[in-house]
Amino acid sequence: MNLPKPKKINADKYVAGLSLFKQKAAKIKLSANESALGPSPKAVKAFNKVFKNIKRYPDSDGIFLRKVLAKKFKLDFNRIILGSGSDQILELICKAFLDKKDEVIIPEYSFIIYRIYSKICGAKIIYAKEKNFKISVKEILSKVSHKTKIVFLANPNNPTGTLLSKKALIELRRKLRSNILLVVDDAYCEYVKEKNYSSALELFSSSKNVIVTRTFSKIYGLAGLRVGWGYGPKNLIQAISQLKPPFNVNRAALFAASESIKDSKWLNKEVLHIKKWSKIFFKTFKELKIDTNYGHGNFMLINFDKIKKNSKNVFLKLAKSGILVRKMEVYKIRNSLRVTIGNSKENKKFIQVLKKVINV
Ligand SMILES: Cc1ncc(COP(=O)(O)O)c(C=O)c1O
């Protein structure tokens, strides 16, 4: 019997942190860079109101949320596209731009979704080496060929937590061929307060060849609702919008996101909390001789070579104590784990258990 045969997809499947532990839900989840303090109470209130009207479809164009975003960031409403998470914007960009034989340049240790969607669209991934887990503009430029269509990067980068300076990002755009699309993922930008840093939205809002993605999953604490957005030149956003599924962002997400963006007091609280605990984590890791770089997002990358421990064992022992962090094998970062900064109670427990696990 001849049966339907799906196309062969030459891409890894995304493995979410918690799916490894479905049966035995971890009590403390520090594996997905979710917000430490959760959503603004105003967003929760908006969410709770929506249930009365769930028989209605959401606004397919997300006009209200796009207006709130346009006002907040002084942007052109027509150049904003909403996605079911910023993941979906990244997917739509790949679908809109990539064909077989195209090349996509990605820094060596970047968010895995860029390579998954690019490969699904048939493109070849070209990796640009990083130096000390930092994205190198020189390396990216050295990988450009006549087939290069897109360069993807996140700033701050996930999973390394490192930053690309404002100057370096501008240089990258200036030196890249103009018909190469630069996609900058601003997922963690709100956590950065360094002077030499500017978010891509601030730098490239009038650019003709940059698309910026943002998310409500991190600082806004709405990961479970799936809402993100993209900003770019009108013609490119129009092309991507043609591929956008109707009603891709649900009612609850639209309303909660619109409220959360207005609550800057709540966002500042989250930033201060992350800054405070980044310092504590950094100091603690140094004392324990666990190698780390100061994470500029809400997470840290840690390496166990110096103390001669195996990251897989550390991961398992933490998991057995109900603490889930992120393994780094898929990123090919040796003997390392990525830890999200949680709330104070979770962080204290994590430090206490980690010390026990490494026998300090
Ligand atoms: C750099 C980066 N971009 C995008 C995302 C995905 O965000 P969203 O939940 O909006 O799809 C993540 C999530 O971990 C991320 O680390």
Tab-separated table of C-alpha atoms and ligand atoms in Angstrom:
chain	number	residue	atom	x	y	z
A	1	MET	CA	0.000	0.000	0.000
A	2	ASN	CA	1.324	3.434	-0.908
A	3	LEU	CA	1.016	5.715	2.128
A	4	PRO	CA	1.571	9.450	2.523
A	5	LYS	CA	5.228	10.234	3.006
A	6	PRO	CA	6.270	13.452	4.775
A	7	LYS	CA	9.255	15.369	3.409
A	8	LYS	CA	12.591	14.530	4.984
A	9	ILE	CA	13.555	17.354	7.359
A	10	ASN	CA	17.244	17.680	7.922
A	11	ALA	CA	17.048	19.611	11.216
A	12	ASP	CA	17.212	18.784	14.902
A	13	LYS	CA	14.004	18.915	16.871
A	14	TYR	CA	13.916	21.594	19.561
A	15	VAL	CA	14.099	19.946	22.971
A	16	ALA	CA	12.566	22.134	25.647
A	17	GLY	CA	14.192	22.037	29.075
A	18	LEU	CA	11.309	20.569	31.008
A	19	SER	CA	10.303	17.915	28.482
A	20	LEU	CA	13.164	15.758	29.748
A	21	PHE	CA	11.505	15.702	33.133
A	22	LYS	CA	7.846	15.487	32.289
A	23	GLN	CA	6.947	12.726	34.682
A	24	LYS	CA	8.874	14.115	37.576
A	25	ALA	CA	8.205	17.842	37.422
A	26	ALA	CA	11.139	19.750	38.862
A	27	LYS	CA	10.254	21.904	41.820
A	28	ILE	CA	12.713	24.592	40.848
A	29	LYS	CA	12.995	25.293	37.133
A	30	LEU	CA	16.080	27.281	36.196
A	31	SER	CA	16.356	25.955	32.667
A	32	ALA	CA	14.414	28.193	30.303
A	33	ASN	CA	15.420	31.776	31.139
A	34	GLU	CA	11.917	32.641	32.250
A	35	SER	CA	11.378	35.705	34.401
A	36	ALA	CA	12.270	35.436	38.102
A	37	LEU	CA	9.357	37.409	39.491
A	38	GLY	CA	6.701	36.452	36.945
A	39	PRO	CA	4.257	38.755	35.158
A	40	SER	CA	3.091	42.160	36.322
A	41	PRO	CA	-0.059	41.886	38.474
A	42	LYS	CA	-1.679	44.188	35.910
A	43	ALA	CA	-1.047	41.607	33.193
A	44	VAL	CA	-2.527	38.862	35.374
A	45	LYS	CA	-5.622	41.000	35.944
A	46	ALA	CA	-6.034	41.490	32.196
A	47	PHE	CA	-5.580	37.749	31.660
A	48	ASN	CA	-8.258	36.956	34.242
A	49	LYS	CA	-10.744	39.206	32.478
A	50	VAL	CA	-10.367	37.452	29.128
A	51	PHE	CA	-11.949	34.153	30.113
A	52	LYS	CA	-15.409	35.701	29.952
A	53	ASN	CA	-15.043	36.105	26.241
A	54	ILE	CA	-13.121	33.125	24.977
A	55	LYS	CA	-15.780	32.144	22.468
A	56	ARG	CA	-14.541	35.100	20.383
A	57	TYR	CA	-11.575	34.908	18.056
A	58	PRO	CA	-8.720	37.249	18.888
A	59	ASP	CA	-7.997	40.250	16.686
A	60	SER	CA	-5.971	38.623	13.931
A	61	ASP	CA	-3.979	41.811	13.340
A	62	GLY	CA	-3.371	42.487	17.036
A	63	ILE	CA	-4.094	46.161	16.406
A	64	PHE	CA	-4.430	47.182	20.044
A	65	LEU	CA	-1.154	45.593	21.168
A	66	ARG	CA	0.680	46.931	18.115
A	67	LYS	CA	-0.581	50.423	18.957
A	68	VAL	CA	0.604	50.063	22.552
A	69	LEU	CA	4.038	48.937	21.305
A	70	ALA	CA	4.231	51.731	18.726
A	71	LYS	CA	3.444	54.319	21.402
A	72	LYS	CA	5.802	52.883	24.004
A	73	PHE	CA	8.812	52.589	21.688
A	74	LYS	CA	7.939	55.435	19.265
A	75	LEU	CA	7.659	53.083	16.300
A	76	ASP	CA	5.648	52.865	13.102
A	77	PHE	CA	2.638	50.684	13.864
A	78	ASN	CA	2.641	49.318	10.281
A	79	ARG	CA	6.112	47.883	10.709
A	80	ILE	CA	5.275	45.735	13.730
A	81	ILE	CA	4.372	42.059	13.312
A	82	LEU	CA	3.127	39.895	16.193
A	83	GLY	CA	4.003	36.247	16.640
A	84	SER	CA	3.119	33.322	18.835
A	85	GLY	CA	6.387	33.924	20.653
A	86	SER	CA	9.338	35.517	18.887
A	87	ASP	CA	10.087	31.956	17.732
A	88	GLN	CA	7.278	32.314	15.248
A	89	ILE	CA	8.689	35.572	13.892
A	90	LEU	CA	12.037	33.814	13.374
A	91	GLU	CA	10.244	30.958	11.615
A	92	LEU	CA	8.337	33.344	9.342
A	93	ILE	CA	11.541	35.205	8.466
A	94	CYS	CA	13.143	31.915	7.386
A	95	LYS	CA	10.085	30.937	5.376
A	96	ALA	CA	9.923	34.331	3.678
A	97	PHE	CA	13.582	34.584	2.746
A	98	LEU	CA	15.289	31.217	2.530
A	99	ASP	CA	15.571	28.773	-0.330
A	100	LYS	CA	17.732	25.757	-0.908
A	101	LYS	CA	21.321	26.769	-1.692
A	102	ASP	CA	21.065	29.886	0.491
A	103	GLU	CA	23.505	30.295	3.335
A	104	VAL	CA	22.763	31.597	6.794
A	105	ILE	CA	25.515	32.785	9.130
A	106	ILE	CA	25.068	32.098	12.816
A	107	PRO	CA	27.554	32.644	15.652
A	108	GLU	CA	28.972	29.360	16.920
A	109	TYR	CA	26.951	29.304	20.154
A	110	SER	CA	23.634	30.893	19.334
A	111	PHE	CA	20.023	30.197	20.147
A	112	ILE	CA	19.255	26.865	18.513
A	113	ILE	CA	16.021	27.962	16.843
A	114	TYR	CA	17.914	29.946	14.157
A	115	ARG	CA	19.528	26.826	12.806
A	116	ILE	CA	16.403	24.671	13.139
A	117	TYR	CA	14.157	26.933	11.044
A	118	SER	CA	16.908	27.776	8.556
A	119	LYS	CA	17.561	24.088	7.955
A	120	ILE	CA	13.854	23.314	7.653
A	121	CYS	CA	13.813	25.868	4.822
A	122	GLY	CA	16.716	24.057	3.167
A	123	ALA	CA	19.429	26.640	3.853
A	124	LYS	CA	22.983	25.755	4.778
A	125	ILE	CA	24.233	26.915	8.158
A	126	ILE	CA	27.636	28.537	8.298
A	127	TYR	CA	28.984	28.935	11.826
A	128	ALA	CA	31.106	31.950	12.779
A	129	LYS	CA	33.604	31.162	15.514
A	130	GLU	CA	33.320	32.982	18.821
A	131	LYS	CA	36.193	34.153	21.015
A	132	ASN	CA	35.755	33.448	24.731
A	133	PHE	CA	32.071	32.916	24.045
A	134	LYS	CA	31.809	36.368	22.470
A	135	ILE	CA	30.379	36.956	19.019
A	136	SER	CA	33.080	38.163	16.623
A	137	VAL	CA	32.092	40.601	13.883
A	138	LYS	CA	35.332	39.794	12.044
A	139	GLU	CA	34.507	36.066	12.034
A	140	ILE	CA	30.972	36.688	10.778
A	141	LEU	CA	32.238	38.910	7.966
A	142	SER	CA	34.849	36.327	6.993
A	143	LYS	CA	32.073	33.764	6.414
A	144	VAL	CA	30.088	35.871	3.956
A	145	SER	CA	29.742	34.426	0.452
A	146	HIS	CA	27.606	35.291	-2.564
A	147	LYS	CA	25.078	32.771	-1.175
A	148	THR	CA	24.659	34.477	2.214
A	149	LYS	CA	21.032	35.566	2.749
A	150	ILE	CA	20.661	36.102	6.495
A	151	VAL	CA	22.858	36.686	9.544
A	152	PHE	CA	21.143	35.823	12.826
A	153	LEU	CA	22.383	36.852	16.247
A	154	ALA	CA	21.034	37.526	19.708
A	155	ASN	CA	22.321	40.389	21.831
A	156	PRO	CA	22.784	39.530	24.700
A	157	ASN	CA	23.518	36.106	23.340
A	158	ASN	CA	21.881	32.918	24.562
A	159	PRO	CA	23.342	30.575	25.875
A	160	THR	CA	26.561	32.490	26.582
A	161	GLY	CA	25.117	35.662	28.111
A	162	THR	CA	27.753	37.822	26.394
A	163	LEU	CA	27.226	41.207	24.762
A	164	LEU	CA	28.105	42.745	21.443
A	165	SER	CA	28.805	46.458	21.837
A	166	LYS	CA	26.818	49.123	20.062
A	167	LYS	CA	29.913	49.980	18.014
A	168	ALA	CA	30.464	46.353	16.937
A	169	LEU	CA	26.834	45.883	15.925
A	170	ILE	CA	26.869	49.055	13.832
A	171	GLU	CA	30.135	47.955	12.245
A	172	LEU	CA	28.634	44.573	11.381
A	173	ARG	CA	25.689	46.141	9.575
A	174	ARG	CA	27.911	48.647	7.794
A	175	LYS	CA	30.312	45.992	6.523
A	176	LEU	CA	27.728	43.363	5.574
A	177	ARG	CA	26.561	43.426	1.973
A	178	SER	CA	23.377	45.469	1.826
A	179	ASN	CA	21.235	42.635	0.423
A	180	ILE	CA	22.055	40.390	3.381
A	181	LEU	CA	19.309	40.558	5.996
A	182	LEU	CA	20.585	41.063	9.535
A	183	VAL	CA	18.214	39.638	12.148
A	184	VAL	CA	18.961	40.790	15.674
A	185	ASP	CA	17.154	39.035	18.486
A	186	ASP	CA	16.608	41.459	21.383
A	187	ALA	CA	15.086	38.774	23.679
A	188	TYR	CA	17.110	39.817	26.750
A	189	CYS	CA	17.802	43.493	25.923
A	190	GLU	CA	15.755	44.898	28.811
A	191	TYR	CA	18.185	43.403	31.337
A	192	VAL	CA	21.205	45.305	29.961
A	193	LYS	CA	22.160	48.674	31.423
A	194	GLU	CA	25.780	48.897	30.178
A	195	LYS	CA	26.754	52.180	28.530
A	196	ASN	CA	28.387	50.624	25.455
A	197	TYR	CA	25.226	48.675	24.635
A	198	SER	CA	22.181	49.634	22.595
A	199	SER	CA	19.328	47.345	21.722
A	200	ALA	CA	18.896	46.597	18.025
A	201	LEU	CA	15.536	48.350	18.119
A	202	GLU	CA	17.253	51.573	19.205
A	203	LEU	CA	20.011	51.183	16.614
A	204	PHE	CA	18.173	49.947	13.557
A	205	SER	CA	14.599	51.211	13.692
A	206	SER	CA	15.095	53.086	10.403
A	207	SER	CA	17.247	50.485	8.702
A	208	LYS	CA	16.201	48.951	5.373
A	209	ASN	CA	17.886	45.610	5.958
A	210	VAL	CA	17.529	44.732	9.643
A	211	ILE	CA	14.677	42.925	11.376
A	212	VAL	CA	14.593	43.036	15.168
A	213	THR	CA	12.730	40.462	17.251
A	214	ARG	CA	11.440	40.938	20.789
A	215	THR	CA	9.571	38.741	23.220
A	216	PHE	CA	7.155	38.865	26.140
A	217	SER	CA	8.564	35.546	27.408
A	218	LYS	CA	11.533	36.902	29.337
A	219	ILE	CA	11.367	40.117	31.366
A	220	TYR	CA	7.582	40.384	30.966
A	221	GLY	CA	7.056	36.903	32.426
A	222	LEU	CA	4.509	35.740	29.845
A	223	ALA	CA	6.316	32.733	28.331
A	224	GLY	CA	3.263	30.512	28.791
A	225	LEU	CA	1.072	32.810	26.703
A	226	ARG	CA	3.405	32.805	23.664
A	227	VAL	CA	3.721	36.331	22.377
A	228	GLY	CA	6.573	38.074	20.634
A	229	TRP	CA	7.019	40.635	17.908
A	230	GLY	CA	9.214	41.806	15.092
A	231	TYR	CA	10.104	45.230	13.715
A	232	GLY	CA	11.576	45.923	10.308
A	233	PRO	CA	11.279	47.759	7.017
A	234	LYS	CA	7.701	47.989	5.783
A	235	ASN	CA	8.200	45.915	2.621
A	236	LEU	CA	9.889	43.077	4.523
A	237	ILE	CA	7.302	43.046	7.308
A	238	GLN	CA	4.569	42.965	4.664
A	239	ALA	CA	6.208	39.963	3.008
A	240	ILE	CA	6.474	38.139	6.325
A	241	SER	CA	2.910	39.070	7.300
A	242	GLN	CA	1.631	37.249	4.226
A	243	LEU	CA	2.856	34.019	5.788
A	244	LYS	CA	1.544	34.754	9.270
A	245	PRO	CA	-1.222	32.349	10.305
A	246	PRO	CA	-4.456	34.166	11.127
A	247	PHE	CA	-5.224	34.546	14.841
A	248	ASN	CA	-1.676	33.442	15.718
A	249	VAL	CA	-1.687	35.370	19.017
A	250	ASN	CA	-4.512	34.453	21.368
A	251	ARG	CA	-6.774	36.909	23.183
A	252	ALA	CA	-5.246	36.368	26.612
A	253	ALA	CA	-1.763	36.972	25.254
A	254	LEU	CA	-2.806	40.173	23.462
A	255	PHE	CA	-4.445	41.669	26.549
A	256	ALA	CA	-1.848	40.566	29.096
A	257	ALA	CA	1.024	41.766	26.895
A	258	SER	CA	-0.619	45.172	26.376
A	259	GLU	CA	-0.860	45.663	30.137
A	260	SER	CA	2.561	44.271	31.015
A	261	ILE	CA	4.387	46.650	28.722
A	262	LYS	CA	2.905	49.638	30.544
A	263	ASP	CA	4.040	48.488	33.991
A	264	SER	CA	7.598	49.868	34.006
A	265	LYS	CA	7.732	49.787	37.827
A	266	TRP	CA	7.328	46.013	37.760
A	267	LEU	CA	9.936	45.638	35.023
A	268	ASN	CA	12.452	47.689	37.024
A	269	LYS	CA	11.895	45.430	39.983
A	270	GLU	CA	12.773	42.397	37.849
A	271	VAL	CA	15.894	44.115	36.468
A	272	LEU	CA	17.111	45.044	39.973
A	273	HIS	CA	16.477	41.521	41.206
A	274	ILE	CA	18.459	40.016	38.294
A	275	LYS	CA	21.339	42.488	38.783
A	276	LYS	CA	21.517	41.698	42.496
A	277	TRP	CA	21.496	37.934	41.965
A	278	SER	CA	23.863	38.049	38.959
A	279	LYS	CA	26.440	39.559	41.323
A	280	ILE	CA	25.742	36.964	44.019
A	281	PHE	CA	25.891	34.075	41.518
A	282	PHE	CA	29.098	35.451	39.970
A	283	LYS	CA	30.794	35.809	43.351
A	284	THR	CA	29.590	32.391	44.530
A	285	PHE	CA	30.784	30.630	41.362
A	286	LYS	CA	34.202	32.332	41.674
A	287	GLU	CA	34.482	31.225	45.298
A	288	LEU	CA	33.546	27.675	44.317
A	289	LYS	CA	36.098	27.844	41.445
A	290	ILE	CA	33.346	27.202	38.924
A	291	ASP	CA	34.245	29.100	35.777
A	292	THR	CA	31.722	31.652	34.555
A	293	ASN	CA	31.407	34.862	32.620
A	294	TYR	CA	29.165	37.616	33.940
A	295	GLY	CA	25.811	36.963	32.269
A	296	HIS	CA	24.160	40.034	30.775
A	297	GLY	CA	20.746	38.363	30.480
A	298	ASN	CA	18.906	36.581	33.284
A	299	PHE	CA	21.119	33.483	33.175
A	300	MET	CA	24.717	32.317	33.513
A	301	LEU	CA	26.887	29.789	31.771
A	302	ILE	CA	29.053	27.759	34.144
A	303	ASN	CA	31.895	25.320	33.466
A	304	PHE	CA	33.182	22.569	35.743
A	305	ASP	CA	36.652	21.830	34.259
A	306	LYS	CA	38.587	23.675	36.973
A	307	ILE	CA	37.003	21.702	39.804
A	308	LYS	CA	37.211	18.475	37.782
A	309	LYS	CA	33.510	17.710	37.966
A	310	ASN	CA	31.389	16.309	35.195
A	311	SER	CA	28.516	18.617	34.159
A	312	LYS	CA	26.280	15.600	33.375
A	313	ASN	CA	26.650	14.346	36.953
A	314	VAL	CA	26.068	17.803	38.371
A	315	PHE	CA	22.955	18.133	36.193
A	316	LEU	CA	21.565	14.788	37.353
A	317	LYS	CA	22.286	15.394	41.014
A	318	LEU	CA	20.635	18.809	40.851
A	319	ALA	CA	17.655	17.257	39.057
A	320	LYS	CA	17.321	14.568	41.680
A	321	SER	CA	17.071	17.355	44.248
A	322	GLY	CA	14.269	18.926	42.175
A	323	ILE	CA	16.374	21.634	40.478
A	324	LEU	CA	16.385	21.746	36.722
A	325	VAL	CA	19.086	23.654	34.828
A	326	ARG	CA	19.993	23.498	31.127
A	327	LYS	CA	22.457	21.048	29.601
A	328	MET	CA	24.746	22.463	26.937
A	329	GLU	CA	25.492	19.395	24.776
A	330	VAL	CA	23.211	20.556	21.995
A	331	TYR	CA	25.279	23.750	21.802
A	332	LYS	CA	28.515	21.737	21.910
A	333	ILE	CA	29.709	23.713	24.922
A	334	ARG	CA	31.803	21.223	26.850
A	335	ASN	CA	31.290	20.331	30.494
A	336	SER	CA	28.966	23.274	31.124
A	337	LEU	CA	25.471	24.105	32.279
A	338	ARG	CA	23.285	27.186	31.909
A	339	VAL	CA	21.466	28.437	34.979
A	340	THR	CA	18.560	30.862	34.925
A	341	ILE	CA	18.373	33.300	37.813
A	342	GLY	CA	15.195	32.471	39.716
A	343	ASN	CA	13.446	34.126	42.638
A	344	SER	CA	15.381	34.598	45.887
A	345	LYS	CA	14.158	31.373	47.487
A	346	GLU	CA	14.995	29.331	44.392
A	347	ASN	CA	18.426	30.919	44.068
A	348	LYS	CA	19.321	30.262	47.708
A	349	LYS	CA	18.235	26.644	47.380
A	350	PHE	CA	20.187	26.259	44.124
A	351	ILE	CA	23.401	27.553	45.721
A	352	GLN	CA	22.917	25.345	48.767
A	353	VAL	CA	22.312	22.188	46.684
A	354	LEU	CA	25.103	23.007	44.217
A	355	LYS	CA	27.605	23.232	47.072
A	356	LYS	CA	26.469	19.836	48.297
A	357	VAL	CA	26.632	18.335	44.803
A	358	ILE	CA	30.238	19.450	44.275
A	359	ASN	CA	31.168	18.496	47.875
A	360	VAL	CA	32.036	21.902	49.256
B	1	LIG	C1	17.675	34.409	22.293
B	1	LIG	C2	16.269	33.927	22.352
B	1	LIG	N1	15.409	34.316	21.411
B	1	LIG	C3	14.134	33.924	21.424
B	1	LIG	C4	13.668	33.061	22.400
B	1	LIG	C5	12.261	32.545	22.324
B	1	LIG	O1	11.370	33.421	22.785
B	1	LIG	P1	9.809	33.205	22.611
B	1	LIG	O2	9.333	32.570	23.868
B	1	LIG	O3	9.327	34.587	22.400
B	1	LIG	O4	9.541	32.340	21.414
B	1	LIG	C6	14.524	32.628	23.395
B	1	LIG	C7	14.037	31.692	24.426
B	1	LIG	O5	14.734	31.088	25.161
B	1	LIG	C8	15.861	33.063	23.371
B	1	LIG	O6	16.738	32.661	24.297
